[in-house]
Structures are given as structure tokens and as C-alpha cells.
Short mmCIF file of C-alpha atoms in Angstrom, two decimals:
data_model
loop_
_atom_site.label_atom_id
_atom_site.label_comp_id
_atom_site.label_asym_id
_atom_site.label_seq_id
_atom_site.Cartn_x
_atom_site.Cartn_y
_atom_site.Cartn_z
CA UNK A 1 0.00 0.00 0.00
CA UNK A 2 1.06 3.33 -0.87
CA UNK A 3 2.59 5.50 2.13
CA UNK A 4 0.93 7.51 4.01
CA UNK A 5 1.83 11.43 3.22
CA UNK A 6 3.36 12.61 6.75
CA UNK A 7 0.66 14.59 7.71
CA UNK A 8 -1.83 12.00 7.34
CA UNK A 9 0.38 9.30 9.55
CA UNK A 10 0.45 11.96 12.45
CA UNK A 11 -3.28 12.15 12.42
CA UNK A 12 -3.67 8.60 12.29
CA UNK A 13 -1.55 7.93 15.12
CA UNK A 14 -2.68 10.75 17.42
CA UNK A 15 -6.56 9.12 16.85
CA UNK A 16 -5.25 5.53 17.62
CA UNK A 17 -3.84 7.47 20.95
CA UNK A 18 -7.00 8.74 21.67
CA UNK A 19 -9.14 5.65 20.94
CA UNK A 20 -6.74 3.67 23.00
CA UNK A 21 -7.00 6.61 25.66
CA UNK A 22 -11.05 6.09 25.55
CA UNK A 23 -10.84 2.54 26.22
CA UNK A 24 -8.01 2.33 28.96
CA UNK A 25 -10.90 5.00 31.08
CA UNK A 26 -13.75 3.32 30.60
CA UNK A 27 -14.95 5.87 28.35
CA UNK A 28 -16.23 4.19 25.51
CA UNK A 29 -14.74 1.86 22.60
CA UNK A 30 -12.81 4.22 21.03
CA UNK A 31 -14.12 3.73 17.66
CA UNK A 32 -15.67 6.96 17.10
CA UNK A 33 -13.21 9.31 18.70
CA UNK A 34 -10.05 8.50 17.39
CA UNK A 35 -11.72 9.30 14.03
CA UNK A 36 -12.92 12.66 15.04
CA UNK A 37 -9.61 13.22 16.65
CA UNK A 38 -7.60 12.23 13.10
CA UNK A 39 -10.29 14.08 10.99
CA UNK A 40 -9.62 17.43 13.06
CA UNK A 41 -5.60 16.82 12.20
CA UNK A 42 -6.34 15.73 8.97
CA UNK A 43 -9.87 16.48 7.39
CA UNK A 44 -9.17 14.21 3.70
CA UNK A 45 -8.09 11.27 5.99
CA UNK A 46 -10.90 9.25 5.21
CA UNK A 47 -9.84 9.51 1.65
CA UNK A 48 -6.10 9.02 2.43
CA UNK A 49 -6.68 5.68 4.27
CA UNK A 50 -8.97 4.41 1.91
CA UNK A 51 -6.24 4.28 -1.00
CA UNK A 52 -4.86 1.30 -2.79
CA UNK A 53 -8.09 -1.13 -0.48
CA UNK A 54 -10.70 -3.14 -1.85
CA UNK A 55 -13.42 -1.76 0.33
CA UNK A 56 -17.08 -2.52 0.43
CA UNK A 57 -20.20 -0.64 1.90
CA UNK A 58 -22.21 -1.67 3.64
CA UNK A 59 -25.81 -0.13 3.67
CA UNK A 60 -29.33 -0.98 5.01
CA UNK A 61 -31.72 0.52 7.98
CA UNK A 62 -31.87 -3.02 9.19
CA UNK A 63 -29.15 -6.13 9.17
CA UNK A 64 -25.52 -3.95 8.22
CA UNK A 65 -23.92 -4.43 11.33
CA UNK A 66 -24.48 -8.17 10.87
CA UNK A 67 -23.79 -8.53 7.05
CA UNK A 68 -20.35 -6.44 7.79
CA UNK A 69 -19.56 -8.79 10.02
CA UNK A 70 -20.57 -11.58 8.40
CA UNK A 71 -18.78 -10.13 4.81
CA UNK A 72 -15.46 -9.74 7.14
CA UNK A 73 -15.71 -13.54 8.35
CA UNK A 74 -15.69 -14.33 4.84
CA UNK A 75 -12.88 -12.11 3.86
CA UNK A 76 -10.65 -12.85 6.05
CA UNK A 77 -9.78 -16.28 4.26
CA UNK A 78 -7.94 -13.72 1.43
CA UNK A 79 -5.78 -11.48 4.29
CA UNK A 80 -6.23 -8.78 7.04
CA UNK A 81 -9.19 -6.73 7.16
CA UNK A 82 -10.33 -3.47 8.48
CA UNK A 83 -13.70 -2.88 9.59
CA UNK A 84 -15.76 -0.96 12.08
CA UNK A 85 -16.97 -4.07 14.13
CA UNK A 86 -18.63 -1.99 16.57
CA UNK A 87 -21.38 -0.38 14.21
CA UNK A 88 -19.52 3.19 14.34
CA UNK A 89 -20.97 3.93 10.85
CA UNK A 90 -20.03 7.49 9.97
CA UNK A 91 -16.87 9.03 8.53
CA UNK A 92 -15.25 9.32 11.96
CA UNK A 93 -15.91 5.30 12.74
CA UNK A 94 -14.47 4.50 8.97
CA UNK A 95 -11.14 6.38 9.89
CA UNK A 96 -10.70 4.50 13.05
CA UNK A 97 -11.07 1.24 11.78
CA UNK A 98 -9.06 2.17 8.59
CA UNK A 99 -6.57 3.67 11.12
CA UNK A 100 -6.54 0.48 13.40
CA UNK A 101 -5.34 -1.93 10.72
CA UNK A 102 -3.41 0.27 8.29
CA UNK A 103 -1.43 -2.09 6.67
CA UNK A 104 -5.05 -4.32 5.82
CA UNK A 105 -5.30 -4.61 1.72
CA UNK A 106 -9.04 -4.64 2.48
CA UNK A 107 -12.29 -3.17 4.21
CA UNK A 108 -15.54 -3.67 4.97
CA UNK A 109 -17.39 -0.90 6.47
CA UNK A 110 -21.03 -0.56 7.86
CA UNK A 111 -22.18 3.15 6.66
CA UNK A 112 -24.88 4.63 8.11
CA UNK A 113 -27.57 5.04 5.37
CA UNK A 114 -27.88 9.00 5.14
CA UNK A 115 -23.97 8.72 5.15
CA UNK A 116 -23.47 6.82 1.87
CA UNK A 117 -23.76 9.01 -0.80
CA UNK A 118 -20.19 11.04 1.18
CA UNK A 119 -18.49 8.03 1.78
CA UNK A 120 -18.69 6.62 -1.84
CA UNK A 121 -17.13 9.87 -2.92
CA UNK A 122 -14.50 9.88 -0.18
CA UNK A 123 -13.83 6.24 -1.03
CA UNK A 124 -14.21 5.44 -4.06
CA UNK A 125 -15.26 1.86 -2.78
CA UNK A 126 -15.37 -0.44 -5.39
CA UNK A 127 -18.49 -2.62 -3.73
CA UNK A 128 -21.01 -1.24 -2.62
CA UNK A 129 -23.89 -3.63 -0.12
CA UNK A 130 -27.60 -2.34 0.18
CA UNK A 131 -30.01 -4.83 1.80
CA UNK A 132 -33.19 -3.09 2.82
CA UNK A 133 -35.08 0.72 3.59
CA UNK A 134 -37.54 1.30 5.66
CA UNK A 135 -38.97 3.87 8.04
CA UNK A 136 -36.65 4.50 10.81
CA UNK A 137 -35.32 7.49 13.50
CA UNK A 138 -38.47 9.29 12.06
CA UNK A 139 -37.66 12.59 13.83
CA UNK A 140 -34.27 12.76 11.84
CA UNK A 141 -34.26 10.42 9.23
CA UNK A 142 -36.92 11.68 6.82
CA UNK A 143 -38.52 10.38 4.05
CA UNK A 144 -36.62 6.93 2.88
CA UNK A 145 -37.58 8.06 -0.71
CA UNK A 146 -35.25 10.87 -0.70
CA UNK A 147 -32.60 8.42 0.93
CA UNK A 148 -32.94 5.90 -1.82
CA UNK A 149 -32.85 9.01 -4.56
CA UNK A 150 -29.67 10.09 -3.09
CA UNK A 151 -28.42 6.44 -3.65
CA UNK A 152 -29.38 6.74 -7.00
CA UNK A 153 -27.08 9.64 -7.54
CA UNK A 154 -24.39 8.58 -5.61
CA UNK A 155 -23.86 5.46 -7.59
CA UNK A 156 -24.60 7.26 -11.07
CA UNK A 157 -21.37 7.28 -12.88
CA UNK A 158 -19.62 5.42 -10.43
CA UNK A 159 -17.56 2.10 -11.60
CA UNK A 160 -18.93 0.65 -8.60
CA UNK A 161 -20.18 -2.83 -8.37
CA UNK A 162 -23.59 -3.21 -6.21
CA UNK A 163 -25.21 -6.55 -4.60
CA UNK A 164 -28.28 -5.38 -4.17
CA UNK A 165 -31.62 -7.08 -2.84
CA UNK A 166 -34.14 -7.07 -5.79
CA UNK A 167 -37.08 -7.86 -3.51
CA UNK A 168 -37.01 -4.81 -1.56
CA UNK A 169 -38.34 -1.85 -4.25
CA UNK A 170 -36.51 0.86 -3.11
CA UNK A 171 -32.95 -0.82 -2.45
CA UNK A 172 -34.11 -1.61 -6.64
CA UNK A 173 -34.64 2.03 -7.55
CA UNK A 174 -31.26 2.89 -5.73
CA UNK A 175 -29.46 0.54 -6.67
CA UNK A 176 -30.09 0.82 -10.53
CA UNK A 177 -28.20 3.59 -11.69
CA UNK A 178 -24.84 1.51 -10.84
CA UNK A 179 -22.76 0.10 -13.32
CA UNK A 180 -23.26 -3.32 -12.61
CA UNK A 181 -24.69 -4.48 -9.98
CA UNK A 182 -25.53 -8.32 -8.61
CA UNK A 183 -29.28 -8.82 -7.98
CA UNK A 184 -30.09 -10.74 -4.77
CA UNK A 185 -33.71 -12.80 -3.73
CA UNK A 186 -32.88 -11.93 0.18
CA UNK A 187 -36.69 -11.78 0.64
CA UNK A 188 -38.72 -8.46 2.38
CA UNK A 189 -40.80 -9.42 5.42
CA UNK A 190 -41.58 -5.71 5.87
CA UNK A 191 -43.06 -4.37 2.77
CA UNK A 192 -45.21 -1.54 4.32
CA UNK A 193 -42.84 1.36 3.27
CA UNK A 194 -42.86 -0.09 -0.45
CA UNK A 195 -46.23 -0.37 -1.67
CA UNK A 196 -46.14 2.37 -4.19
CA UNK A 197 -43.87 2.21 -7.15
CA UNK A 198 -40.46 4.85 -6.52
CA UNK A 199 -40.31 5.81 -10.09
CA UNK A 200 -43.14 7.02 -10.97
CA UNK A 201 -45.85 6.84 -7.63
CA UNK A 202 -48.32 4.05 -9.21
CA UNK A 203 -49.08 0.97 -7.24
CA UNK A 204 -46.87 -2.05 -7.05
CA UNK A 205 -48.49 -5.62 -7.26
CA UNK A 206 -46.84 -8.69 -5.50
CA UNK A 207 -49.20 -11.22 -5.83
CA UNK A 208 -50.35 -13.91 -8.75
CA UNK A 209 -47.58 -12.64 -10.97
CA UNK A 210 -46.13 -14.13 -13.90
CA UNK A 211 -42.82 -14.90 -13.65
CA UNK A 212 -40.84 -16.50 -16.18
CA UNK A 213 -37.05 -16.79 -15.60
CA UNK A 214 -34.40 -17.54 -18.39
CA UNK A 215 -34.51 -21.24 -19.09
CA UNK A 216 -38.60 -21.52 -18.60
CA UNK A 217 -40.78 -21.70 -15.07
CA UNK A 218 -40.20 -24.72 -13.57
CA UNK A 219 -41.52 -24.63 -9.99
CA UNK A 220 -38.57 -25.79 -7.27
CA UNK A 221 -36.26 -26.78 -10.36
CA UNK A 222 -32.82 -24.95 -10.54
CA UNK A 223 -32.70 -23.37 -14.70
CA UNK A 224 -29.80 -23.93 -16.99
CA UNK A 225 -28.03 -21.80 -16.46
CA UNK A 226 -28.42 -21.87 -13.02
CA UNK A 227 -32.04 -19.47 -11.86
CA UNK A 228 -33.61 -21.04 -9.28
CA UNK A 229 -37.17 -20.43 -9.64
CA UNK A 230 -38.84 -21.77 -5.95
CA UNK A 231 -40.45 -18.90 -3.94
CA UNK A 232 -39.21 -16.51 -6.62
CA UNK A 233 -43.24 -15.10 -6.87
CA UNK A 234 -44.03 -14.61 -3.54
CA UNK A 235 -40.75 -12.05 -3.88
CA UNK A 236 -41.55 -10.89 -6.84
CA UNK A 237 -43.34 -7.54 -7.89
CA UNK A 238 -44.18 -4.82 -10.46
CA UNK A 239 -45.41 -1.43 -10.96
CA UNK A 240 -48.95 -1.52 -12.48
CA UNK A 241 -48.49 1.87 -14.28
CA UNK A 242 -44.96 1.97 -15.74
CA UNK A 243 -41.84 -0.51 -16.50
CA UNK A 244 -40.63 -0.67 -13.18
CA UNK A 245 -40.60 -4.24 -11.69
CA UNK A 246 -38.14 -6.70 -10.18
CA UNK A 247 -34.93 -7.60 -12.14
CA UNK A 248 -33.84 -11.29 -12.20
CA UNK A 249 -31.57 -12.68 -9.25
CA UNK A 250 -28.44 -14.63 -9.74
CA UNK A 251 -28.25 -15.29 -5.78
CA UNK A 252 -31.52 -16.70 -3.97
CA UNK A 253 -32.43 -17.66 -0.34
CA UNK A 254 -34.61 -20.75 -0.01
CA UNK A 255 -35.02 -21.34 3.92
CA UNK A 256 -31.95 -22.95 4.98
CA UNK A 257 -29.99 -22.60 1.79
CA UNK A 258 -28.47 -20.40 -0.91
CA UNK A 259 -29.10 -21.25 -4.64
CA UNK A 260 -25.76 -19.51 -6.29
CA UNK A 261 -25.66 -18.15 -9.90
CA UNK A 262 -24.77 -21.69 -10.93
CA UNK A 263 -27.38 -23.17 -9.56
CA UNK A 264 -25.75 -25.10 -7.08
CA UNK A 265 -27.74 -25.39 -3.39
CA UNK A 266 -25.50 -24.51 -0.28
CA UNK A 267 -27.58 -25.16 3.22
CA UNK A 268 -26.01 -22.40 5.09
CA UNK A 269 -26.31 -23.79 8.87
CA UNK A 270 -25.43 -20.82 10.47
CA UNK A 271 -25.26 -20.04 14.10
CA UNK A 272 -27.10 -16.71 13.96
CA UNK A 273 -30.82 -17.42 14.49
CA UNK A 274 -33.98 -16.56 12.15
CA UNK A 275 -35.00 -15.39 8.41
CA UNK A 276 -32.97 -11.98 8.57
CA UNK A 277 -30.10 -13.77 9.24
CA UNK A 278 -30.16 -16.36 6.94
CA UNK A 279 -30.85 -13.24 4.29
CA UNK A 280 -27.76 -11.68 5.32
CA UNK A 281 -25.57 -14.55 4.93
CA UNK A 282 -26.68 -14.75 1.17
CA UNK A 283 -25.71 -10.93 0.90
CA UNK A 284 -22.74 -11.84 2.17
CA UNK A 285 -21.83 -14.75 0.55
CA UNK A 286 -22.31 -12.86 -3.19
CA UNK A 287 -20.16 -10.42 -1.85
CA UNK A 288 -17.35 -11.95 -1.19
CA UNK A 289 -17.79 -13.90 -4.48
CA UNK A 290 -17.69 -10.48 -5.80
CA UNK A 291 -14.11 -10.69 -3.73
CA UNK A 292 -13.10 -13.70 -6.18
CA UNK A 293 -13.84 -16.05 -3.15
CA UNK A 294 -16.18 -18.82 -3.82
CA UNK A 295 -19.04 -20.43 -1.27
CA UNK A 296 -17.14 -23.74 -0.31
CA UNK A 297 -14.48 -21.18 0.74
CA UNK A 298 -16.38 -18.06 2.53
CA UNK A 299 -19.52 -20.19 3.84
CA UNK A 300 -17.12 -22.15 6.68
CA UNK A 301 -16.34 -18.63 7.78
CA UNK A 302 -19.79 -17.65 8.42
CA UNK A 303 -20.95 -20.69 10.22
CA UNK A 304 -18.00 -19.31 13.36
CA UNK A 305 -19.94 -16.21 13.73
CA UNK A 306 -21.85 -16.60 16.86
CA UNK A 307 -22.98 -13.24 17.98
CA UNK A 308 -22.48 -9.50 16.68
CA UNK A 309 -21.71 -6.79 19.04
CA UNK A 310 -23.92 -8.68 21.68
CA UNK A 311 -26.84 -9.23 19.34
CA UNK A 312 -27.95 -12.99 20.24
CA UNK A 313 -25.59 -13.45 23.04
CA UNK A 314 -26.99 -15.31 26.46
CA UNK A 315 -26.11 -13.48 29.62
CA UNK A 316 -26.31 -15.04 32.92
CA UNK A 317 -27.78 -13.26 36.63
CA UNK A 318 -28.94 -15.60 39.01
CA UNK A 319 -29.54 -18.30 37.29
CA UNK A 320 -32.09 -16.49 34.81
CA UNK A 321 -30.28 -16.84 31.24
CA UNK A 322 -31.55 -13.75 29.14
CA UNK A 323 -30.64 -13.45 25.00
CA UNK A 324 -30.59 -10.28 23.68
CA UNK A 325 -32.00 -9.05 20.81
CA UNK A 326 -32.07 -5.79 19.30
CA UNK A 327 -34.80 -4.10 17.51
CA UNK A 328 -34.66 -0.34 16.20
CA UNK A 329 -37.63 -0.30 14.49
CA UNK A 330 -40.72 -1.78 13.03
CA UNK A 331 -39.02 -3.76 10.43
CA UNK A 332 -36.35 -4.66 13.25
CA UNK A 333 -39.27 -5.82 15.42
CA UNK A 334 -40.72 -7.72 12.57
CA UNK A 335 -37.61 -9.77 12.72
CA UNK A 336 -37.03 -9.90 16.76
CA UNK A 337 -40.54 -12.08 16.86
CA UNK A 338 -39.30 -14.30 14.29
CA UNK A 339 -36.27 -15.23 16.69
CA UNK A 340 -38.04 -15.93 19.41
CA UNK A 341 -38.80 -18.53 21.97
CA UNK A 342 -42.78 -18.98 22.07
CA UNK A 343 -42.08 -20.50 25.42
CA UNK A 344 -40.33 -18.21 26.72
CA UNK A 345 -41.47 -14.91 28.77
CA UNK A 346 -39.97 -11.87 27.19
CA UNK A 347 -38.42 -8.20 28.35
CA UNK A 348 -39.24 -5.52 26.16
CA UNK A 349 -36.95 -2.59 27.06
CA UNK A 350 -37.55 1.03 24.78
CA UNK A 351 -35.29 4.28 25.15
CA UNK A 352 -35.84 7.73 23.12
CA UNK A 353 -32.19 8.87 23.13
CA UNK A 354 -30.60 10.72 20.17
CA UNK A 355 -29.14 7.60 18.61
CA UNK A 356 -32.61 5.96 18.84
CA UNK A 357 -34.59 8.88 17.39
CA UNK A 358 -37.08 10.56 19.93
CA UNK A 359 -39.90 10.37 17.98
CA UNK A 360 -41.76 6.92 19.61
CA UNK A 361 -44.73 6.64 17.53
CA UNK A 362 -43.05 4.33 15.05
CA UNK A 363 -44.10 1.80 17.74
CA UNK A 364 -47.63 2.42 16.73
CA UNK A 365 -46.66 0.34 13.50
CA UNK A 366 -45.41 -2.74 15.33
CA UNK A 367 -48.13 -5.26 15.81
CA UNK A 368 -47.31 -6.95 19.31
CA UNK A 369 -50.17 -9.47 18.91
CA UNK A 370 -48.09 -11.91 18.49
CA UNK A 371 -47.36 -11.71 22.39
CA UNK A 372 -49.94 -12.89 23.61
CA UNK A 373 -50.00 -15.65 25.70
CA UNK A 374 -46.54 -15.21 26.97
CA UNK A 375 -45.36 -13.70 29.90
CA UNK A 376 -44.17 -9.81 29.26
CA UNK A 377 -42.40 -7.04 31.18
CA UNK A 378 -41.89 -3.81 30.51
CA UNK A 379 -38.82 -1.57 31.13
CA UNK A 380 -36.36 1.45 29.73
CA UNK A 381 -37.05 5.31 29.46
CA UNK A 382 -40.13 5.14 27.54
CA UNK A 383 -41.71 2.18 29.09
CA UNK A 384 -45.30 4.44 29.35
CA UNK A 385 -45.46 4.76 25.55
CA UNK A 386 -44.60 1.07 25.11
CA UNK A 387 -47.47 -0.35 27.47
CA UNK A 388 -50.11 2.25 25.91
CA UNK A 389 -48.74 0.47 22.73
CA UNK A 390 -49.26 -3.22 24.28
CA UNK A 391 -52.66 -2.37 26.09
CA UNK A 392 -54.26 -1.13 23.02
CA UNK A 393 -52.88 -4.38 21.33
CA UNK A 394 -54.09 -6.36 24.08
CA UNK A 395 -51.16 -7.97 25.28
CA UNK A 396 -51.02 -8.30 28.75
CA UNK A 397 -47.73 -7.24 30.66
CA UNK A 398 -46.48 -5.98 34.00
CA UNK A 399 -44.55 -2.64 34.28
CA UNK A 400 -40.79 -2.07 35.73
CA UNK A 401 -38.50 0.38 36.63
CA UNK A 402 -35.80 -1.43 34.73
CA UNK A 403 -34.07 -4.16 33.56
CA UNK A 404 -32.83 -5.60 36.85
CA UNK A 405 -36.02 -5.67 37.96
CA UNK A 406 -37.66 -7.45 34.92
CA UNK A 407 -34.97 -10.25 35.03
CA UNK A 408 -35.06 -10.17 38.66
CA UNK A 409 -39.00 -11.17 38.39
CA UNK A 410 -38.34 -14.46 35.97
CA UNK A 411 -38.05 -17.96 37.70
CA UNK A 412 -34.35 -18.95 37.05
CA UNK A 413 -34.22 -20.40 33.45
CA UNK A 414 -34.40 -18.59 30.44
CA UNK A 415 -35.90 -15.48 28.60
CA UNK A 416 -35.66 -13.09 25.95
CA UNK A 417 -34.96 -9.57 25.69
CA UNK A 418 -35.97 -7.01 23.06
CA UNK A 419 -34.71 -3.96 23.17
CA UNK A 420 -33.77 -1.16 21.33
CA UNK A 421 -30.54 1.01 20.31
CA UNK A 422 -29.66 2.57 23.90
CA UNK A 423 -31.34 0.45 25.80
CA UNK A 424 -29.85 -2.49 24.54
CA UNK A 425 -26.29 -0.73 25.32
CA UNK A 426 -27.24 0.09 28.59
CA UNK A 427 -28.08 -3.87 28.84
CA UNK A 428 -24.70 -4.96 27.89
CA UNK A 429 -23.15 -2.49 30.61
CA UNK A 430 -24.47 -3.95 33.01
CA UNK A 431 -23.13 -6.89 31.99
CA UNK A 432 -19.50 -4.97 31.35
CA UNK A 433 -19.59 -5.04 27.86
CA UNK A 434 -18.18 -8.61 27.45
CA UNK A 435 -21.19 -9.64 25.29
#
């Protein structure tokens, strides 16, 4: 890799001092202030450390800080690689972890989603990962339209290559000014923010289409050469009013497994629970294809991942054994339930802190029906909005004043715990971070 100029080196080292200053006082992980401290030194360090990597972006409102990690996993089989682990996904997290492995020939970085469009041009990435957009931080993020529009002209003009998922609408729309991109079947569980076509407003239909992929419709049969064709209409969709519809996947989930563009089935057998997951490890596995690494090669890598910056890890109090899940929003929610233990009681734990957003009436579009019949407590700073939320839906539930007490009120065995951005840091705390 081409030297750093000197100016560059000193900023990079003084922000590894300072991220290595944060951790050694408790203050934090580091991975945000070393950045700031190199970009005040050095304000085109972003672009400086990205030079002479393979890098690729990482973008979604749900999944990105598990695809990174998963895409890293896989990467790792070809050499060293940088990456923000920790989910610090604007400019000053990408200089840290850029900064903390400076000699790694490659990167994979989770991006924030309003942050893309500036770190493509400060890049110059050559992948580019979008998975999903939907409604999110709704007192800051505003409209998810205008977020997949500035995708759009981001990637214009760009050489970049995109994997994109072609069963979410507006990832589509974004994604399809690139170059070239890799079209994905990763499925869309949440389709309430994509109901009306992006390009021109008309209505989208889903159901009873026609769908006839190269090589004929065969139903379950993999299509010289090599489009699988199972489940491929239930994912599939087009505008009623203009030419705007799905484009044809090379990479497809099909519950347990990945059909690749050859055709070939791989059942994944990962560690990390439910549908999203199993979506993300397809992402991730045409990525690093994209990489020049094949499945039998990156899919090993995936199956070590056990747990993502404490998402899915068990922690242990008194015998009570809680998982913890995080949820951020109503698509995140969407997926929570689908990881959960029927039998299980459950903690439901809701902040309104800046990083969450502090607008909570996103929780109005969660349906918590699916509760019922389970034990379920209530805790975190905005545990009075939640339980208006869960009375109306007629789940029963008995309020806390926090997490200590919830757990504190299970029988020693297990539960789950949902909770969201802050709250679900303030979990791990009090477990010392370790998870």
C-alpha cells in the first residue's frame, strides 16, 4: 500500500492514541473518537486511508452491522481486514477502523444510510452492499424516498459494483443507476414502506404474478443456467403503471440454503438465528464472491460467527439466562418475533435517546399481537409509551422500573430480551460489555 503522506500518519496515530485513551478510562470503545480526533488533524483522511483497499459498503436501515460482520468472516480467508466491528458507521468510525489496521489490503465498512452518498465519494469503494429501507429514527431520518434518490445519484457514474436485494423496491430504484450491480432474492418481510412504485408513484403488485425466468418456469427446479425459480413469486413484484418491476436474481435464499448463480444449493447452517439472518448470509456470501472467493471457501467462515456486538448473546444473573435481541424499528421488530422462543417470557426494554430517534410513535406500527400468551415485562425510558402500545394491542404485561427488575422477576431459566438502540447498550453495561 502506498505511504501515508506525513501529515496524514500523524493524524492517524494521534486518533489511535486517543481511541486507545477512551478505552483504557472506561470511556467508551474508542471507535468513534479516534476518528474525530484524526479528521480534526487531517480532514481528507478518510480519503487518504482508503487508497490502494478493496473496500465494500455496507448499507441498510436493518441487518448492516451483521452482514459487515458476516462479509469480514468471509474475507478474512484472502488477508487482514479493516472494519468498524462496533457499528460506528459514519466518517469518523471509517477512519478509526481504517486507522486500526493500516497495513489491511481490504475493508468492509457498515455506513450509516444517510452517510453513503459522502463516503462513496470519499472512497471510491469499489463494492457497494444495500439490503433493505424502511422507516426508521423518524424525527431525523426523513422520508426513505429521498434516501434511496440520493443512492441513485451517488452510484450514477460510479464504476462501482452493487449486490443489491431485488425484492425490496426501493434498495431496486437505488441501486439501478450503478454500473453493474448483482441482484439478490434476500426476501422483504416488511413491505409496508414499499407499496407504491419509486419511479413514478403508481401501485406495485406482488401477488399472482407471472414470472418467467431464463430457461422456462419450472416450480422448485434450478434453470440452466443456473435461476432457481422456488419462492421466486411470492418475492416478486411490479409497478402496475410503468416498466418498473423486479430484475432477475443470480443469488436466492430458499429457507436454509443459498441457490448460487450456478445453480448449485449450499444449506447455510449458520449459528445466527432466524430469516434476517439467513438473508444476510446470502448478501454476504455474493459479496465476497464479488471478492473472487467462492461459497465452499467463505460459507465455513460464516458458520463461526456466533454473535455481533452482543446481538444474540446469552447473559447469565442468578440463574435467569436472558438473549438479547435488538430491535430499532418496526421492520427490526418484525424480525425480533421471528427469533423468538414462544415459550419463553420476554423483556421488552424502549429508550428515546438521540441515537434511537425521539420520535416513539413508530411503535404504533409494530403489531405486538403476536405476544400474547406469553409472559411480558416492561422496562427502559419510555416504558409508558410502550405499554399504551401493548394495552391497546391487548397484550397483557407488567410494568418495571428497569431491567434488573424485569430479570429479577423471571423464575431462574431462560428469557428473551428485546430492546432497542440505547437500551440495549445500557443492557450490555451492566453486563461490562463482554457480550
Amino acid at each position: 500500500m502506498t505511504q501515508l503522506p506525513l501529515r496524514a500518519q500523524l493524524a492517524s496515530a494521534l486518533g489511535r492514541t486517543a481511541a486507545t485513551l477512551s478505552r483504557a478510562t472506561g470511556r467508551g470503545d474508542g471507535s468513534v473518537i479516534g476518528g474525530r480526533v484524526g479528521l480534526a488533524l487531517e480532514p481528507d483522511l478518510l480519503r487518504k486511508l482508503a487508497q490502494d483497499r478493496k473496500l465494500a459498503l455496507v448499507s441498510a436501515t436493518n441487518g448492516k452491522t451483521t452482514t459487515t460482520r458476516l462479509i469480514t468472516s468471509a474475507l478474512q480467508e484472502l488477508g487482514d481486514v479493516a472494519t468498524n466491528a462496533f457499528g460506528a458507521n459514519m466518517p469518523a468510525g471509517h477512519v478509526s477502523a481504517l486507522s486500526s489496521a493500516k497495513h489491511a489490503p481490504y475493508g468492509v465498512l457498515e455506513v450509516d444510510e444517510k452517510y453513503l452518498p459522502e463516503v462513496i465519494d470519499t472512497t471510491g469503494a469499489g463494492v457497494v452492499v444495500l439490503m433493505n429501507l424502511s422507516r426508521d429514527q423518524m424525527d431525523r431520518a426523513g422520508e426513505i424516498w429521498l434516501l434511496a434518490q440520493k443512492w441513485r445519484r451517488a452510484l450514477a457514474g460510479k464504476p462501482t459494483h452493487v449486490i443489491a436485494n431485488a425484492d425490496d423496491p426501493l434498495v431496486t430504484w437505488g441501486a439501478s443507476t450503478a454500473a453493474s450491480v448483482t441482484w439478490v432474492s434476500a426476501g422483504q418481510p416488511w413491505k409496508e414502506d414499499s407499496w407504491c412504485c419509486p419511479e413514478c408513484g403508481g401501485p406495485l403488485d406482488r401477488k399472482g404474478m407471472d414470472y418467467t425466468p431464463p430457461g422456462g418456469t419450472v416450480a422448485g427446479a434450478v434453470q440452466a443456467p443456473g435461476t432457481f425459480v422456488s419462492r421466486a413469486a411470492e418475492n416478486d413484484w411490479a409497478c402496475r403503471e410503468c416498466t418498473f418491476r423486479r430484475p432477475q436474481p443470480t443469488w436466492f435464499l430458499d429457507d436454509d440454503a443459498v441457490i448460487d448463480p450456478r445453480g448449485q444449493r449450499w444449506v447455510l447452517d449458520i449459528q445466527l438465528p432466524g430469516r434476517a439472518n439467513r438473508a444476510n448470509a446470502v448478501i454476504a456470501l455474493a459479496t465476497a464472491e464479488t471478492f473472487g472467493l467462492p461459497v465452499q471457501r467463505a460459507l465455513p467462515r460464516l458458520r463461526e460467527v456466533t454473535s455481533v456486538a452482543g446481538r444474540y448473546t446469552t447473559v447469565e444473573r442468578d440463574g435467569r439466562h436472558a438473549r438479547l435481541l435488538l430491535a430499532k424499528n418496526p421492520a427490526g421488530w418484525l424480525e425480533a418475533f421471528d427469533v423468538l422462543d414462544r415459550s419463553l417470557p420476554v423483556i421488552l426494554s424502549v429508550n428515546a435517546q438521540g441515537p434511537d430517534g425521539r420520535d416513539t410513535s413508530w411503535l404504533w406500527d409494530v403489531d405486538y399481537r403476536v405476544l400474547r400468551g406469553r409472559p411480558v415485562y416492561v422496562a427502559g425510558e419510555r416504558k409508558l409509551d410502550l405499554a399504551l402500545r401493548l394495552d391497546i394491542a391487548g397484550v397483557p404485561f407488567q410494568l418495571t422500573d428497569s431491567f434488573g427488575e424485569a430479570l429479577a422477576a423471571q423464575p431462574p431459566g431462560k428469557v428473551d430480551v428485546i430492546a432497542n438502540y440505547t437500551a440495549f447498550q445500557q443492557i450490555r453495561s451492566e453486563f461490562g460489555r463482554a457480550v
